[in-house]
mmCIF file of C-alpha atoms in Angstrom:
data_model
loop_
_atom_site.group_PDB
_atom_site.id
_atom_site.type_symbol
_atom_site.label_atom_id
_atom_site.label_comp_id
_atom_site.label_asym_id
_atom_site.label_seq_id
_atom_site.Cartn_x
_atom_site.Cartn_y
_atom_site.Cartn_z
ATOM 1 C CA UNK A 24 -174.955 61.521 129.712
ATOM 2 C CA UNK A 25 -177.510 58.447 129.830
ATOM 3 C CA UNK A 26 -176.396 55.186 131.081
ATOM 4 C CA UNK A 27 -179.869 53.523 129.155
ATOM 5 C CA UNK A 28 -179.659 52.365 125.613
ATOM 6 C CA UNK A 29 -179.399 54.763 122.681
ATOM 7 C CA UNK A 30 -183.117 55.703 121.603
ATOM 8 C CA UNK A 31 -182.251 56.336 117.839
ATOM 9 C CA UNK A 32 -179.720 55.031 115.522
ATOM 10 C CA UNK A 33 -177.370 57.282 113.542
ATOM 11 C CA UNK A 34 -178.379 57.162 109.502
ATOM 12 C CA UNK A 35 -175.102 55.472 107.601
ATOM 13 C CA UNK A 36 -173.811 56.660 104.420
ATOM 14 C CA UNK A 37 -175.917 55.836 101.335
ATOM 15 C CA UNK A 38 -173.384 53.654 100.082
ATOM 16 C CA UNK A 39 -174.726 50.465 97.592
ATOM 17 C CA UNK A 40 -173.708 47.781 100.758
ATOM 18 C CA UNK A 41 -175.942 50.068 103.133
ATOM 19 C CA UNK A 42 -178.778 50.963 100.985
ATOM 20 C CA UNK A 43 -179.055 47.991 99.460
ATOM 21 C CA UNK A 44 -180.172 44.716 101.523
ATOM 22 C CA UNK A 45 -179.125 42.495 103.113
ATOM 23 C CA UNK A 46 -176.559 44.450 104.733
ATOM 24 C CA UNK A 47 -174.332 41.901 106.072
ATOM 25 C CA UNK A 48 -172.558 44.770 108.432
ATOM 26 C CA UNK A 49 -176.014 46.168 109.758
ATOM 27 C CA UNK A 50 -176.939 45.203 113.232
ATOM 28 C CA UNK A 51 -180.317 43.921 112.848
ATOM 29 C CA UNK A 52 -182.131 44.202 116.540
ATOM 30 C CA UNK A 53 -179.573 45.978 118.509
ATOM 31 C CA UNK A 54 -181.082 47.178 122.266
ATOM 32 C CA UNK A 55 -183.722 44.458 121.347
ATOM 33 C CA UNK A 56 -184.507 43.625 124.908
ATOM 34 C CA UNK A 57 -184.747 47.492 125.572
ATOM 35 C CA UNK A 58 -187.106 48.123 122.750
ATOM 36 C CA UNK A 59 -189.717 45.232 122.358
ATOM 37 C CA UNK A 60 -192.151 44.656 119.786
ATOM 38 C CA UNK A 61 -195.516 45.425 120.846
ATOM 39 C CA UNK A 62 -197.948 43.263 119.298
ATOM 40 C CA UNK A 63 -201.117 44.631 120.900
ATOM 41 C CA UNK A 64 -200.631 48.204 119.330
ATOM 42 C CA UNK A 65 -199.458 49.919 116.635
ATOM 43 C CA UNK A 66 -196.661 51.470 118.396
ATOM 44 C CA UNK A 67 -194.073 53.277 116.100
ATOM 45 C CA UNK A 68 -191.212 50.604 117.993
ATOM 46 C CA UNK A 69 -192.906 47.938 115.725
ATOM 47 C CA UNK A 70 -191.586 49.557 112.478
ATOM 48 C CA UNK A 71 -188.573 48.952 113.426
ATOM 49 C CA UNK A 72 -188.844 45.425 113.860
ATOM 50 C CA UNK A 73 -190.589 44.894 110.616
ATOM 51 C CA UNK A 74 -188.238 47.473 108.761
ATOM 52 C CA UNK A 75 -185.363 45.069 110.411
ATOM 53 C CA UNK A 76 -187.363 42.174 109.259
ATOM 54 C CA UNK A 77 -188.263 42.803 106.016
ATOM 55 C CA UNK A 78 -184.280 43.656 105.152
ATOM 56 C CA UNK A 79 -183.335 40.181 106.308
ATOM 57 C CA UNK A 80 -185.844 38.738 103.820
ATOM 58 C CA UNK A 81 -183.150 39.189 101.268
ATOM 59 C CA UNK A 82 -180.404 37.456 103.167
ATOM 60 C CA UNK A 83 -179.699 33.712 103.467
ATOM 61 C CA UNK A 84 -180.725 31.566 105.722
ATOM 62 C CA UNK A 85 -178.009 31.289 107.888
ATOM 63 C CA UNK A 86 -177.939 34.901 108.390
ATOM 64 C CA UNK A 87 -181.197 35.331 108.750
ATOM 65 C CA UNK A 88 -181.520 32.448 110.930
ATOM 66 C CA UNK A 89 -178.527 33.811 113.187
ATOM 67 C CA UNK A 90 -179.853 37.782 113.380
ATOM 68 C CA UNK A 91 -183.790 36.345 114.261
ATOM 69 C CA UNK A 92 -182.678 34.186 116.675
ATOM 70 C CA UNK A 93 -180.704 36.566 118.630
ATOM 71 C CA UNK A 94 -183.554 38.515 119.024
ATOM 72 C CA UNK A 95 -185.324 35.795 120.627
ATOM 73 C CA UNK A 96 -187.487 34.554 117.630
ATOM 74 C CA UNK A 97 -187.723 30.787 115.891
ATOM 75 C CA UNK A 98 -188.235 30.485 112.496
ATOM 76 C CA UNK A 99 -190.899 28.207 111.642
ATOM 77 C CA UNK A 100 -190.373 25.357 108.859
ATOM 78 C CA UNK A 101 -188.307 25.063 106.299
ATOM 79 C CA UNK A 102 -187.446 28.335 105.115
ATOM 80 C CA UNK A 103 -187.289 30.523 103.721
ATOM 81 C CA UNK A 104 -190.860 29.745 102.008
ATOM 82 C CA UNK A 105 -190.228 30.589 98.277
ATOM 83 C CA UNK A 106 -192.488 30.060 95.490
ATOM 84 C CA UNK A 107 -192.280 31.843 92.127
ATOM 85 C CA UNK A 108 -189.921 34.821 92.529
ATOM 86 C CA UNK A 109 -191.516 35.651 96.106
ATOM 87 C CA UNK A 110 -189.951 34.439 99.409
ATOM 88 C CA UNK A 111 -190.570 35.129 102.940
ATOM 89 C CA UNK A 112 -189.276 34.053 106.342
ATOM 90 C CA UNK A 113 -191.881 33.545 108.759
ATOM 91 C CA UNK A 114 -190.244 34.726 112.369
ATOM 92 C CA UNK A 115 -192.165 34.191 115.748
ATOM 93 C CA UNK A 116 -192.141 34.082 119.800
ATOM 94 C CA UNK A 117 -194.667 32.952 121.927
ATOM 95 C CA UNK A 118 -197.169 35.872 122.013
ATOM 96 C CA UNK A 119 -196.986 36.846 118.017
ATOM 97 C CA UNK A 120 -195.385 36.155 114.245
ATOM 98 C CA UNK A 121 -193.390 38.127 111.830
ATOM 99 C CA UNK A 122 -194.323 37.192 108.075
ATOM 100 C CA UNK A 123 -191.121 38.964 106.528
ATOM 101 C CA UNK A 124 -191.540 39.095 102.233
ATOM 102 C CA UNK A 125 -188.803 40.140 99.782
ATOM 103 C CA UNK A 126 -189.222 42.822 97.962
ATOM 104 C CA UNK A 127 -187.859 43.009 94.655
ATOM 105 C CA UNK A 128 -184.684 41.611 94.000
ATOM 106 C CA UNK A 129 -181.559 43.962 93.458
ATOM 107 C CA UNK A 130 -178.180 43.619 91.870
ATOM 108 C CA UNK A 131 -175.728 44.955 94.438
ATOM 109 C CA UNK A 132 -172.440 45.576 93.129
ATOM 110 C CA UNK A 133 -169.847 43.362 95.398
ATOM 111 C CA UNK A 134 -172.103 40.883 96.336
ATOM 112 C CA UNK A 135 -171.550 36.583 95.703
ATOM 113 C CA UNK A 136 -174.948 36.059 93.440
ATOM 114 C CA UNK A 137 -175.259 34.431 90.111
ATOM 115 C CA UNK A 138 -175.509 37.131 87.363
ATOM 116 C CA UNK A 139 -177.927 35.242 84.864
ATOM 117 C CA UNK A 140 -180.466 33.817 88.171
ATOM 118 C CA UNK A 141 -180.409 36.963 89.750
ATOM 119 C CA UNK A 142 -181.386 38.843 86.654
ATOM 120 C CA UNK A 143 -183.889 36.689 85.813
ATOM 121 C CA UNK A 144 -185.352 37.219 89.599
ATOM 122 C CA UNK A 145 -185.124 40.887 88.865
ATOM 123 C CA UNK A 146 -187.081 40.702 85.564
ATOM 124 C CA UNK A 147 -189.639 38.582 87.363
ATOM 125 C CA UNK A 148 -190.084 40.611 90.606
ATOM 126 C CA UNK A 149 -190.792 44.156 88.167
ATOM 127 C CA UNK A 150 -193.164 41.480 86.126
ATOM 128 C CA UNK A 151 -195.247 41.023 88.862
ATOM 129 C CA UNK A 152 -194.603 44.259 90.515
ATOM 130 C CA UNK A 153 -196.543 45.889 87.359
ATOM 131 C CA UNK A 154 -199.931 44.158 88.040
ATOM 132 C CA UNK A 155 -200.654 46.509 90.471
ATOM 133 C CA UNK A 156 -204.780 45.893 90.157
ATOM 134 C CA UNK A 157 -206.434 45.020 93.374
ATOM 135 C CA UNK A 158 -208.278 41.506 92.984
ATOM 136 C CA UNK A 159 -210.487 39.118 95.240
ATOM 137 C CA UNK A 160 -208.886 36.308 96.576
ATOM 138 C CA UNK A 161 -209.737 33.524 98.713
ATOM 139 C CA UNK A 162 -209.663 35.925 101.929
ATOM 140 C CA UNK A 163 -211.530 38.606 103.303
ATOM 141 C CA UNK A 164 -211.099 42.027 101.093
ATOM 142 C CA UNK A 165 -208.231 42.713 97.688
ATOM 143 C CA UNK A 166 -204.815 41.764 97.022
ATOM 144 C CA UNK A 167 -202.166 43.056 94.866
ATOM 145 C CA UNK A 168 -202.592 41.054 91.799
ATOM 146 C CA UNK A 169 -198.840 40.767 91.344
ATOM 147 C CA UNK A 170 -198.633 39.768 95.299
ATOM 148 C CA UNK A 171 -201.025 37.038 94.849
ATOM 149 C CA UNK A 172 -199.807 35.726 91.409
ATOM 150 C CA UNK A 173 -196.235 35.868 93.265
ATOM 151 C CA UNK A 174 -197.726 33.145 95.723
#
């Protein structure tokens, strides 16, 4: 038997509350402080955080706010940043930030949301999601035409 922190986490059902975020009964960052993010590689621990991350880009602000912080992060601003149908949470400590995006946005069955505005979200996030050309932008490189029309 260890004493130390489980290493992996068991897979849960695929039911529509776990497969589809936010999961309000996930524990986002468990065995945190035993598994930190480690900004100056590309260490498989860090797709974890970011998987974690990206999931709470679909949930409120107070959740969000809550499951961040008790991982040790501040969240910078006002957030989450929205504009169009595209909204991120920007998540950081001392030594590096998390830039968290939605993906698109789902109807899950059960869950508080306006029918008619989260349809219209949906419609807009599969929109964009179809202008799947890379383009220049003002940066170094291509960008997602839908990503960048979504900003």
């Amino acid at each position: 038997m260890s004493n130390g922190p489980p290493t992996k986490k068991e897979i849960p059902p695929p039911t529509p509350e776990n497969v589809l975020p936010p999961n309000r009964k996930h524990g986002y960052f468990v065995n945190h402080e035993h598994h930190p993010f480690r900004p100056d590689t590309h260490a498989l621990v860090n797709a974890w955080w970011l998987a974690e991350s990206a999931l709470l880009a679909y949930a409120s602000l107070d959740f969000a706010k809550s499951r961040f912080e008790t991982a040790g992060f501040t969240l910078a601003g006002r957030q989450p940043f929205s504009k169009k149908s595209t909204q991120c949470y920007v998540a950081h400590k001392d030594d590096f930030a998390i830039v968290a995006f939605r993906g698109t946005q789902v109807l899950k069955p059960g869950a508080n949301q306006p029918l008619v505005e989260t349809l219209r979200q949906v419609a807009a996030d599969i929109y964009l999601d179809g202008k799947f050309g890379l383009v220049k932008w003002d940066g170094p490189g291509l960008v997602h035409q839908g990503f960048l029309d979504g900003l």
